[in-house]
Amino acid sequence: MAIRGVICNLLLGAATASAKWIVPGARWRDTEGKLVNAHAGCVTVDQGTGRFFLFGEYKVQGQVEGGGISVYSSDDLATWEHHGMALSPIEGHPYISPSHIIQRPKVVYSKGTEKYHMWWHADNSTYGWLLQGLAEADNITGPYSFIDATSPLGNWSQDFGLFQDYKDGKAYALYSNGDRKEGRDVYLTSYNDDITALDKVVHRFDKYDLEAPTIIQTETSYFALMSHKTGYRPNNVVAFRADSLSGPWSQPFIVAPLNTRTFNSQSGFSLRINGTSQTTYLYLGDQWDSNSLWESRYIWLPVTIDEEKKSLEVQWHDIYDLDVKTGEWSPIEGTEYPATAAKTSGSAYAQEATFSSSGVILTGIYGNDSTVTFSGVEGSGKPQWVSFYYQNTDDMGFGDQPGGSPDRIGGSWQLRRIASVVVNGDTQNVESLYQRDTHKGIILSTPLKLNLTEGSGNEITIGGLWNGFDVKGGDIEKIVVYPPEEDDGDDGEDDNDD
Ligand SMILES: *[C@@H]1O[C@H](CO)[C@@H](O)[C@H](O)[C@H]1NC(C)=O
Ligand SMILES: *[C@@H]1O[C@H](CO)[C@@H](O)[C@H](O)[C@H]1NC(C)=O
Ligand SMILES: *[C@@H]1O[C@H](CO)[C@@H](O)[C@H](O)[C@H]1NC(C)=O
Ligand SMILES: *[C@@H]1O[C@H](CO)[C@@H](O)[C@H](O)[C@H]1NC(C)=O
Ligand SMILES: *[C@@H]1O[C@H](CO)[C@@H](O)[C@H](O)[C@H]1NC(C)=O
Ligand SMILES: *[C@@H]1O[C@H](CO)[C@@H](O)[C@H](O)[C@H]1NC(C)=O
């Protein structure tokens, strides 16, 4: 019964040598094979070399806050070299000890001081201070020395963002001023010329109660993106538009397809790539995993801006090929294998589903005896990406907690299931596939890099793995198998959870 799926197998075409694939939501590994560990941070472009530096919160099991800020560099936004800690926590320090909050770092070069300045949300463990920290370094990778932690113009500061206008180089801080009733605003405040202190409030996004702000600047517009406040649960990110930073700003509007919760991510940073052929804008979001924060992933996606319609949209692609020199990018095409092509075992079965591209979805996946198997899968003999399109209707109901949008009364928050993926019966190498909650009928995808043998004899079997709650896998809508990346020297290994 191994029916080969609908074939839309297009080869990559003429990718330039410097083009690189970005795979949102995958386990990103650095040049040493370790998980890229820099969350809710920023990408700063080095003025001299044009190299990209990624700064972010360093999280490990047992130390998910106060771990300091780590830094990576890259020439292509896909290959990341780790340079260790840019800002290390200091035991006993009044503001940056391991028991403090050191969140959302942003790094900017100050022409005045000829140093790199790192700003972040500095706080105590119960978020009682709401300050902004400043550290400085001569070298972009640091180490950064702590200067001070202050309250912005006498106010509070929670989620922190920094924006630099490319036209005049002026820098601005963006910060939500906390959850209490007197707060719930987002401030846009200019820095002095040296970027050593705040200057004056330029705009206040009044009482929208949003957070995780970032600004995307086009030639004629500013788009301020922010998320709602649902903790580590993703929600619908919104954008405001304006001709000038002081406003008037538009009504907020949702930037990604409804009910995808911005593809299960939160805003926080964005990047403008001024390429030789086109300018490309990237949304740099975080996919938090509050069950294991240190495994949180990155959702980096291109955005489409229509200046006439005054709109901005974040678009999903399983994989896209980005050339940071020209600014050009294109989605990679793969071969689809629909749910109707799979065999089921045990209590797994194909159920009618109007929202599935083949009319059915594979459900009842549980442990290792209620599985689904795609046979006749064409492989290359090299590690290649496979995207698993799924639905996980556990929903993010959390009826006993304030805020958010409970989809069921008294629901408990699951956040994600974990499926097992076995290639060609190799149960020694079980891959773990994280499947975040979705709304009902909303299909999202999540990728794994797999070793398929050359030819059409491959079998991919999906079961359920223990995720701390259950051994249930999400419902499978289809899989898409992508060609291998040229010159892929990496080993394609992924975490094995059993
Ligand atoms: C954090 O700071 C606030 C305000 O000073 C204080 O009330 C709270 O007790 C502090 N939390 C801790 C854990 O020290
Ligand atoms: C800055 O850091 C980089 C990476 O760690 C290093 O290669 C370089 O030599 C450093 N530059 C200076 C001026 O210290
Ligand atoms: C501090 O924030 C509150 C609430 O947004 C606001 O009423 C007040 O004017 C702010 N103060 C300054 C100096 O910006
Ligand atoms: C964009 O890049 C071009 C070169 O490709 C350069 O001439 C121009 O000044 C850049 N513009 C901005 C605003 O960075
Ligand atoms: C899967 O199979 C292994 C033995 O091969 C067994 O130890 C394990 O408990 C099974 N897991 C589930 C969830 O059924
Ligand atoms: C996948 O293939 C690479 C070689 O391309 C190899 O190093 C790696 O061990 C393989 N992984 C598994 C799980 O077989």
Coordinates of C-alpha atoms and ligand atoms in Angstrom, one line a residue:
M1 CA 0.0 0.0 0.0
A2 CA 3.0 2.3 -0.2
I3 CA 1.7 4.9 -2.5
R4 CA 4.1 7.7 -3.5
G5 CA 2.6 11.1 -2.7
V6 CA 1.8 14.0 -4.9
I7 CA 5.0 15.0 -6.5
C8 CA 6.0 18.6 -6.7
N9 CA 9.6 17.9 -6.7
L10 CA 11.4 21.0 -8.0
L11 CA 15.1 21.4 -7.7
L12 CA 16.6 24.4 -6.1
G13 CA 17.7 26.0 -9.3
A14 CA 20.5 28.5 -9.4
A15 CA 21.4 29.2 -5.9
T16 CA 24.3 31.5 -5.6
A17 CA 27.4 30.3 -3.7
S18 CA 26.7 32.6 -0.7
A19 CA 23.1 31.7 -0.4
K20 CA 22.2 29.8 2.8
W21 CA 19.1 28.0 4.0
I22 CA 17.2 29.3 7.1
V23 CA 15.0 26.7 8.7
P24 CA 12.6 28.4 11.2
G25 CA 11.8 26.2 14.2
A26 CA 14.5 23.7 13.7
R27 CA 17.2 22.9 16.3
W28 CA 19.8 25.4 15.2
R29 CA 23.4 24.2 15.8
D30 CA 26.5 26.3 15.9
T31 CA 29.7 25.4 14.0
E32 CA 30.6 23.0 16.9
G33 CA 27.3 21.2 16.7
K34 CA 25.9 22.7 19.9
L35 CA 22.4 24.2 20.1
V36 CA 22.5 28.0 19.4
N37 CA 21.8 29.5 22.8
A38 CA 21.0 33.2 22.5
H39 CA 17.3 33.9 23.1
A40 CA 15.2 37.1 22.9
G41 CA 18.2 39.1 21.8
C42 CA 19.3 41.0 18.7
V43 CA 21.4 40.8 15.6
T44 CA 24.0 43.6 15.3
V45 CA 25.8 44.2 12.1
D46 CA 29.5 45.0 12.6
Q47 CA 30.1 48.3 10.8
G48 CA 33.5 47.4 9.5
T49 CA 33.1 43.8 8.3
G50 CA 29.4 43.6 7.7
R51 CA 29.4 40.4 9.8
F52 CA 26.3 39.6 11.8
F53 CA 26.5 39.2 15.6
L54 CA 23.7 37.4 17.5
F55 CA 23.3 38.3 21.1
G56 CA 20.8 36.6 23.4
E57 CA 19.9 35.1 26.8
Y58 CA 22.0 32.1 27.6
K59 CA 19.7 29.4 29.1
V60 CA 20.6 25.9 30.4
Q61 CA 18.6 23.4 32.4
G62 CA 18.5 24.6 36.0
Q63 CA 19.6 28.2 35.0
V64 CA 17.0 29.6 32.7
E65 CA 17.3 33.2 34.0
G66 CA 20.4 35.1 35.0
G67 CA 22.6 33.0 32.8
G68 CA 24.1 36.0 31.1
I69 CA 24.3 37.0 27.4
S70 CA 26.0 34.9 24.8
V71 CA 27.3 35.9 21.4
Y72 CA 27.6 34.2 18.0
S73 CA 28.7 35.5 14.6
S74 CA 27.8 34.7 11.1
D75 CA 28.4 35.9 7.5
D76 CA 25.1 34.4 6.2
L77 CA 22.6 34.3 9.1
A78 CA 22.6 30.5 8.9
T79 CA 26.1 29.4 10.0
W80 CA 26.8 30.5 13.6
E81 CA 30.1 30.6 15.4
H82 CA 30.0 30.9 19.2
H83 CA 32.2 33.4 20.9
G84 CA 31.2 32.5 24.4
M85 CA 29.7 34.9 26.9
A86 CA 29.4 38.6 26.0
L87 CA 28.1 39.4 29.5
S88 CA 28.7 36.9 32.3
P89 CA 26.8 36.9 35.5
I90 CA 28.9 37.8 38.5
E91 CA 28.2 36.0 41.8
G92 CA 27.1 38.6 44.5
H93 CA 26.8 41.5 42.0
P94 CA 23.9 43.9 42.8
Y95 CA 22.4 43.7 39.3
I96 CA 23.9 40.9 37.2
S97 CA 24.3 37.9 39.6
P98 CA 22.9 34.5 38.5
S99 CA 19.8 35.2 40.6
H100 CA 18.9 38.4 38.6
I101 CA 16.9 38.9 35.4
I102 CA 19.2 39.7 32.5
Q103 CA 16.8 39.8 29.5
R104 CA 16.3 40.9 26.0
P105 CA 19.8 42.4 25.3
K106 CA 20.4 44.8 22.5
V107 CA 23.9 45.9 21.3
V108 CA 24.6 49.0 19.4
Y109 CA 27.8 50.8 18.4
S110 CA 28.3 54.4 19.8
K111 CA 30.3 56.6 17.5
G112 CA 30.8 59.1 20.4
T113 CA 32.3 56.6 22.9
E114 CA 33.8 54.4 20.1
K115 CA 32.5 51.4 22.1
Y116 CA 29.8 48.9 21.8
H117 CA 26.9 49.4 24.2
M118 CA 24.7 46.6 25.5
W119 CA 21.3 47.5 26.9
W120 CA 18.9 45.1 28.5
H121 CA 16.0 44.6 30.9
A122 CA 17.7 44.4 34.3
D123 CA 15.6 43.2 37.2
N124 CA 15.4 41.2 40.4
S125 CA 13.9 37.7 40.3
T126 CA 10.4 38.9 41.1
Y127 CA 10.4 41.7 38.5
G128 CA 10.2 44.3 41.2
W129 CA 12.8 46.8 39.8
L130 CA 12.0 47.1 36.1
L131 CA 15.3 48.8 35.1
Q132 CA 17.5 49.1 32.0
G133 CA 21.1 47.8 32.3
L134 CA 24.1 49.2 30.4
A135 CA 27.4 47.5 29.7
E136 CA 30.2 48.5 27.4
A137 CA 33.0 46.8 25.4
D138 CA 35.7 47.8 22.9
N139 CA 35.2 44.6 20.9
I140 CA 31.8 43.7 19.7
T141 CA 32.1 40.2 21.1
G142 CA 33.0 41.6 24.5
P143 CA 33.5 40.9 27.3
Y144 CA 31.1 43.7 28.3
S145 CA 31.7 45.6 31.5
F146 CA 28.7 46.5 33.6
I147 CA 28.1 50.3 33.9
D148 CA 24.8 50.8 35.5
A149 CA 21.1 49.8 35.8
T150 CA 18.7 52.7 35.8
S151 CA 15.0 53.5 35.5
P152 CA 14.1 55.1 32.2
L153 CA 13.3 58.7 32.9
G154 CA 12.0 57.7 36.2
N155 CA 9.7 55.1 34.9
W156 CA 9.4 51.3 34.7
S157 CA 10.8 49.1 32.0
Q158 CA 10.0 45.5 31.3
D159 CA 10.4 43.9 27.8
F160 CA 13.2 45.9 26.2
G161 CA 13.9 46.7 22.5
L162 CA 16.3 49.0 20.8
F163 CA 15.8 50.6 17.3
Q164 CA 18.4 52.6 15.3
D165 CA 17.0 54.7 12.5
Y166 CA 19.1 53.9 9.4
K167 CA 18.6 57.4 7.9
D168 CA 20.2 59.4 10.7
G169 CA 21.7 56.8 13.0
K170 CA 19.6 58.0 16.0
A171 CA 18.9 55.3 18.6
Y172 CA 15.6 54.7 20.5
A173 CA 14.6 52.4 23.3
L174 CA 11.3 50.6 23.2
Y175 CA 10.0 49.2 26.5
S176 CA 6.8 48.0 28.0
N177 CA 6.4 49.6 31.4
G178 CA 5.1 46.5 33.3
D179 CA 1.9 44.8 34.1
R180 CA 0.5 46.9 36.9
K181 CA -2.5 49.1 36.2
E182 CA -0.5 52.4 36.1
G183 CA 1.7 50.8 33.5
R184 CA 0.6 48.7 30.5
D185 CA 2.1 51.1 27.9
V186 CA 5.0 50.7 25.5
Y187 CA 7.4 53.6 25.4
L188 CA 9.4 54.8 22.4
T189 CA 12.2 57.0 23.9
S190 CA 15.2 58.5 22.1
Y191 CA 18.8 58.2 23.4
N192 CA 21.4 60.9 23.6
D193 CA 23.9 61.0 20.8
D194 CA 26.4 58.7 22.6
I195 CA 23.6 56.2 23.4
T196 CA 24.6 56.3 27.1
A197 CA 21.3 57.6 28.5
L198 CA 17.7 58.2 27.5
D199 CA 16.8 61.6 26.2
K200 CA 13.0 62.1 25.7
V201 CA 9.8 60.2 25.2
V202 CA 8.9 60.3 21.5
H203 CA 5.7 58.3 21.7
R204 CA 3.7 56.2 24.1
F205 CA 1.6 53.3 22.9
D206 CA -1.0 53.9 25.5
K207 CA -2.7 51.1 27.5
Y208 CA -2.5 48.5 24.7
D209 CA -0.8 46.3 27.2
L210 CA 1.7 44.8 24.7
E211 CA 5.3 43.7 25.0
A212 CA 8.3 42.4 23.1
P213 CA 8.6 45.4 20.8
T214 CA 10.7 45.9 17.7
I215 CA 10.6 48.4 14.8
I216 CA 10.9 47.7 11.1
Q217 CA 11.9 50.8 9.1
T218 CA 11.2 51.0 5.3
E219 CA 12.0 54.0 3.1
T220 CA 8.7 55.6 4.0
S221 CA 7.2 53.8 7.0
Y222 CA 7.9 52.6 10.5
F223 CA 6.2 49.4 11.6
A224 CA 6.3 48.7 15.4
L225 CA 5.7 45.0 16.1
M226 CA 4.7 43.8 19.5
S227 CA 3.1 40.8 21.1
H228 CA 0.2 40.5 23.5
K229 CA 1.1 39.5 27.1
T230 CA 0.6 35.8 27.5
G231 CA 3.9 34.9 29.2
Y232 CA 5.7 32.2 27.3
R233 CA 2.5 31.2 25.4
P234 CA 2.5 32.6 21.9
N235 CA -0.2 34.9 20.6
N236 CA -1.1 37.1 17.7
V237 CA 1.7 39.6 17.2
V238 CA 0.4 43.0 16.0
A239 CA 2.0 45.9 14.2
F240 CA 1.3 49.7 14.2
R241 CA 2.4 51.9 11.2
A242 CA 3.5 55.5 11.1
D243 CA 5.2 57.9 8.8
S244 CA 7.2 59.3 11.6
L245 CA 8.3 57.9 15.0
S246 CA 6.4 60.5 16.9
G247 CA 3.2 59.4 15.1
P248 CA 0.4 59.5 14.5
W249 CA 0.5 55.7 14.7
S250 CA -2.1 53.5 13.1
Q251 CA -4.4 51.0 14.8
P252 CA -2.6 47.8 15.6
F253 CA -3.2 44.9 13.1
I254 CA -2.4 41.2 13.2
V255 CA 0.7 40.3 11.1
A256 CA 0.4 36.5 10.6
P257 CA -2.5 34.2 9.6
L258 CA -5.1 34.0 12.4
N259 CA -5.0 31.2 14.9
T260 CA -1.4 30.3 14.1
R261 CA -0.3 32.5 17.1
T262 CA 2.3 34.0 14.8
F263 CA 3.5 30.5 13.9
N264 CA 3.9 29.9 17.6
S265 CA 6.3 32.7 18.2
Q266 CA 6.8 36.0 19.9
S267 CA 8.2 39.2 18.4
G268 CA 11.4 40.8 19.8
F269 CA 13.7 41.8 17.0
S270 CA 13.8 42.4 13.3
L271 CA 16.4 42.9 10.7
R272 CA 16.6 45.1 7.6
I273 CA 19.0 43.7 4.9
N274 CA 20.0 46.3 2.5
G275 CA 21.1 44.0 -0.3
T276 CA 22.6 44.9 -3.7
S277 CA 19.4 43.7 -5.5
Q278 CA 16.7 44.2 -2.9
T279 CA 15.9 45.2 0.6
T280 CA 14.6 42.3 2.7
Y281 CA 13.0 42.6 6.1
L282 CA 13.2 39.7 8.6
Y283 CA 11.0 39.0 11.6
L284 CA 13.2 37.5 14.3
G285 CA 10.9 35.8 16.7
D286 CA 11.3 33.4 19.7
Q287 CA 9.5 30.1 19.9
W288 CA 9.5 29.7 23.7
D289 CA 9.3 26.2 25.2
S290 CA 8.4 26.9 28.8
N291 CA 8.6 23.1 29.6
S292 CA 12.3 23.3 28.7
L293 CA 13.1 27.0 28.1
W294 CA 16.7 26.1 27.2
E295 CA 15.4 24.3 24.1
S296 CA 13.4 27.3 22.9
R297 CA 13.8 27.8 19.1
Y298 CA 14.0 30.7 16.6
I299 CA 11.3 31.6 14.1
W300 CA 13.0 33.9 11.6
L301 CA 10.8 34.7 8.6
P302 CA 10.7 37.2 5.8
V303 CA 8.0 39.9 5.9
T304 CA 6.1 41.3 3.0
I305 CA 5.3 45.0 3.2
D306 CA 2.8 46.8 1.0
E307 CA 3.3 50.5 1.4
E308 CA 0.1 51.3 -0.6
K309 CA -2.0 49.1 1.6
K310 CA 0.1 50.2 4.6
S311 CA 0.3 46.5 5.6
L312 CA 2.9 44.1 6.8
E313 CA 2.7 40.3 6.8
V314 CA 5.0 37.6 8.3
Q315 CA 5.0 34.7 5.9
W316 CA 5.7 31.0 6.7
H317 CA 8.3 29.0 4.8
D318 CA 9.6 25.6 6.0
I319 CA 13.0 26.6 4.5
Y320 CA 14.2 29.6 2.6
D321 CA 17.3 30.4 0.8
L322 CA 18.7 33.9 1.7
D323 CA 21.6 35.7 0.1
V324 CA 22.5 38.4 2.6
K325 CA 24.7 40.2 0.0
T326 CA 22.0 40.7 -2.7
G327 CA 19.1 40.6 -0.2
E328 CA 17.3 38.0 -2.4
W329 CA 15.6 35.0 -0.9
S330 CA 13.4 32.2 -2.2
P331 CA 11.5 29.3 -0.6
I332 CA 12.9 25.8 -1.1
E333 CA 10.5 23.4 -2.8
G334 CA 10.1 19.8 -1.5
T335 CA 8.2 16.6 -2.3
E336 CA 4.9 16.1 -0.6
Y337 CA 3.6 12.9 0.8
P338 CA 0.0 13.3 1.9
A339 CA -1.8 11.5 4.8
T340 CA -3.5 9.3 2.3
A341 CA -0.1 7.8 1.3
A342 CA 0.6 6.5 4.8
K343 CA -0.1 3.1 6.5
T344 CA -1.4 3.1 10.1
S345 CA -0.9 0.6 12.9
G346 CA -2.6 -0.1 16.2
S347 CA -5.2 2.5 17.1
A348 CA -3.8 5.2 14.7
Y349 CA -6.2 5.9 11.8
A350 CA -7.0 8.3 9.0
Q351 CA -9.9 10.6 9.9
E352 CA -11.9 12.9 7.6
A353 CA -10.6 16.4 8.0
T354 CA -11.9 19.2 5.8
F355 CA -8.9 21.4 6.6
S356 CA -6.4 18.8 5.4
S357 CA -4.9 19.0 1.9
S358 CA -5.8 15.4 1.2
G359 CA -9.2 15.4 3.1
V360 CA -7.9 13.2 5.9
I361 CA -5.6 13.6 8.9
L362 CA -3.7 10.8 10.7
T363 CA -4.8 10.7 14.3
G364 CA -4.6 8.3 17.4
I365 CA -0.8 8.2 17.2
Y366 CA 0.4 6.8 20.5
G367 CA 3.6 5.3 21.8
N368 CA 5.4 2.8 19.5
D369 CA 2.5 0.6 18.5
S370 CA 0.0 3.1 17.2
T371 CA 2.1 4.7 14.5
V372 CA 1.9 5.9 10.9
T373 CA 4.4 5.0 8.2
F374 CA 5.2 6.8 5.0
S375 CA 6.8 4.3 2.6
G376 CA 8.4 4.8 -0.8
V377 CA 10.0 8.1 0.3
E378 CA 12.7 9.3 -2.1
G379 CA 16.0 10.1 -0.4
S380 CA 19.3 11.5 -1.5
G381 CA 21.8 9.6 0.7
K382 CA 22.7 12.9 2.4
P383 CA 21.2 14.5 5.5
Q384 CA 18.1 16.4 4.4
W385 CA 15.2 18.4 6.0
V386 CA 11.8 16.8 6.3
S387 CA 8.9 19.0 7.5
F388 CA 6.1 17.3 9.4
Y389 CA 2.7 19.1 9.0
Y390 CA 0.6 18.5 12.0
Q391 CA -2.2 19.6 14.2
N392 CA -2.1 19.4 18.0
T393 CA -5.4 20.3 19.6
D394 CA -4.4 20.1 23.2
D395 CA -4.9 23.9 23.0
M396 CA -3.3 26.4 25.3
G397 CA -6.2 26.4 27.7
F398 CA -5.2 27.5 31.2
G399 CA -8.5 28.3 32.9
D400 CA -6.9 28.6 36.3
Q401 CA -4.6 31.5 35.3
P402 CA -5.4 35.1 34.4
G403 CA -5.0 36.4 30.9
G404 CA -4.6 34.5 27.6
S405 CA -7.4 32.8 25.8
P406 CA -8.4 29.5 27.4
D407 CA -9.9 27.2 24.7
R408 CA -11.4 25.0 27.4
I409 CA -12.6 25.5 30.9
G410 CA -10.0 24.5 33.5
G411 CA -7.7 23.3 30.8
S412 CA -4.2 22.5 31.7
W413 CA -1.4 23.9 29.6
Q414 CA 0.4 21.3 27.6
L415 CA 2.3 23.5 25.2
R416 CA 3.6 20.6 23.0
R417 CA 3.6 17.0 22.3
I418 CA 6.6 15.0 21.2
A419 CA 6.4 12.5 18.4
S420 CA 9.0 9.9 17.7
V421 CA 10.4 9.6 14.2
V422 CA 12.1 6.4 13.0
V423 CA 13.8 6.2 9.6
N424 CA 14.0 2.7 7.9
G425 CA 13.3 0.9 11.2
D426 CA 16.4 2.2 12.9
T427 CA 15.0 2.2 16.5
Q428 CA 18.5 2.9 17.8
N429 CA 18.2 6.5 16.4
V430 CA 14.8 7.7 17.4
E431 CA 14.4 11.4 16.5
S432 CA 12.2 13.6 18.8
L433 CA 9.7 15.9 16.9
Y434 CA 8.3 18.7 19.0
Q435 CA 4.7 19.6 18.0
R436 CA 3.4 22.8 19.6
D437 CA -0.2 23.3 20.4
T438 CA -2.3 24.6 17.5
H439 CA -5.9 25.6 17.3
K440 CA -8.3 23.0 15.9
G441 CA -7.9 22.8 12.1
I442 CA -4.8 24.9 12.1
I443 CA -1.9 23.1 10.5
L444 CA 1.6 24.1 11.3
S445 CA 4.9 22.4 10.4
T446 CA 8.0 21.5 12.2
P447 CA 11.3 20.2 10.7
L448 CA 13.9 17.5 11.4
K449 CA 17.0 16.8 9.5
L450 CA 17.0 13.1 8.6
N451 CA 19.3 10.6 6.9
L452 CA 17.4 9.0 4.1
T453 CA 19.1 6.4 1.9
E454 CA 19.5 7.2 -1.8
G455 CA 16.5 6.1 -3.9
S456 CA 12.8 5.6 -3.2
G457 CA 13.0 2.8 -0.6
N458 CA 12.7 4.9 2.5
E459 CA 10.2 4.4 5.3
I460 CA 9.5 7.1 7.9
T461 CA 7.5 6.0 10.9
I462 CA 5.9 8.4 13.4
G463 CA 4.8 7.4 16.9
G464 CA 4.5 9.1 20.3
L465 CA 7.2 9.9 22.8
W466 CA 6.9 10.8 26.4
N467 CA 6.7 14.6 26.8
G468 CA 6.3 14.8 30.5
F469 CA 2.5 14.3 30.3
D470 CA 1.7 11.6 27.8
V471 CA 3.1 9.6 24.9
K472 CA 0.6 11.0 22.4
G473 CA 1.9 12.3 19.0
G474 CA 0.1 15.1 17.1
D475 CA -2.1 14.5 14.2
I476 CA -0.2 14.3 10.9
E477 CA -1.4 16.1 7.8
K478 CA 1.5 15.4 5.5
I479 CA 5.3 15.3 5.3
V480 CA 7.4 17.3 2.9
V481 CA 10.9 16.0 2.0
Y482 CA 13.4 18.7 0.9
P483 CA 16.5 18.2 -1.2
P484 CA 19.9 18.3 0.6
E485 CA 21.6 21.6 0.9
E486 CA 24.7 21.9 -1.4
D487 CA 28.0 21.6 0.5
D488 CA 26.2 20.4 3.6
G489 CA 29.1 19.3 5.7
D490 CA 27.1 18.8 8.8
D491 CA 26.2 15.5 10.3
G492 CA 22.4 15.8 10.3
E493 CA 22.3 14.5 13.9
D494 CA 19.5 15.5 16.0
D495 CA 18.7 15.0 19.7
N496 CA 17.7 11.5 20.5
D497 CA 15.2 11.3 23.4
D498 CA 15.3 7.6 24.0
Ligands
LIG1 C1 12.4 42.8 44.1 O1 12.3 44.2 44.2 C2 11.1 44.6 44.8 C3 11.1 46.2 44.8 O2 12.3 46.6 45.5 C4 11.0 44.1 46.2 O3 9.7 44.4 46.8 C5 11.1 42.5 46.1 O4 11.0 42.0 47.4 C6 12.3 42.2 45.4 N1 12.4 40.7 45.2 C7 13.4 40.0 45.7 C8 13.3 38.5 45.5 O5 14.3 40.5 46.4
LIG2 C1 37.5 40.7 19.1 O1 36.9 39.4 19.3 C2 37.2 38.5 18.2 C3 36.4 37.2 18.4 O2 36.6 36.8 19.7 C4 38.7 38.3 18.1 O3 38.9 37.5 17.0 C5 39.3 39.6 17.9 O4 40.7 39.5 17.8 C6 39.0 40.6 19.0 N1 39.5 41.9 18.6 C7 40.1 42.7 19.5 C8 40.4 44.1 18.9 O5 40.2 42.4 20.6
LIG3 C1 5.7 57.1 33.6 O1 4.7 56.3 33.2 C2 3.4 56.7 33.5 C3 2.4 55.6 32.9 O2 2.7 55.4 31.5 C4 3.1 58.0 32.9 O3 1.8 58.5 33.3 C5 4.1 59.0 33.3 O4 3.9 60.2 32.6 C6 5.5 58.5 33.0 N1 6.5 59.4 33.4 C7 7.5 59.9 32.6 C8 8.5 60.8 33.2 O5 7.5 59.5 31.4
LIG4 C1 22.3 50.3 0.8 O1 23.3 49.6 0.1 C2 23.9 50.4 -1.0 C3 24.9 49.5 -1.7 O2 24.3 48.3 -2.0 C4 24.5 51.6 -0.5 O3 24.9 52.4 -1.6 C5 23.4 52.4 0.3 O4 24.0 53.5 0.9 C6 22.8 51.6 1.4 N1 21.7 52.3 2.0 C7 21.5 52.3 3.3 C8 20.4 53.2 3.7 O5 22.1 51.6 4.1
LIG5 C1 8.5 1.5 23.0 O1 9.2 0.3 22.9 C2 10.2 0.0 23.9 C3 10.9 -1.3 23.6 O2 11.3 -1.4 22.3 C4 9.6 0.1 25.3 O3 10.7 -0.1 26.2 C5 8.9 1.4 25.5 O4 8.3 1.4 26.7 C6 7.9 1.6 24.4 N1 7.3 2.9 24.6 C7 6.0 3.1 24.5 C8 5.6 4.5 24.8 O5 5.2 2.3 24.2
LIG6 C1 23.5 10.8 9.3 O1 24.6 10.9 8.4 C2 25.8 11.4 8.8 C3 26.7 11.4 7.6 O2 26.2 12.2 6.6 C4 26.3 10.6 10.0 O3 27.5 11.3 10.4 C5 25.3 10.5 11.1 O4 25.8 9.7 12.1 C6 24.0 10.0 10.5 N1 23.0 10.0 11.6 C7 22.3 8.9 11.9 C8 21.3 9.1 13.0 O5 22.4 7.8 11.3

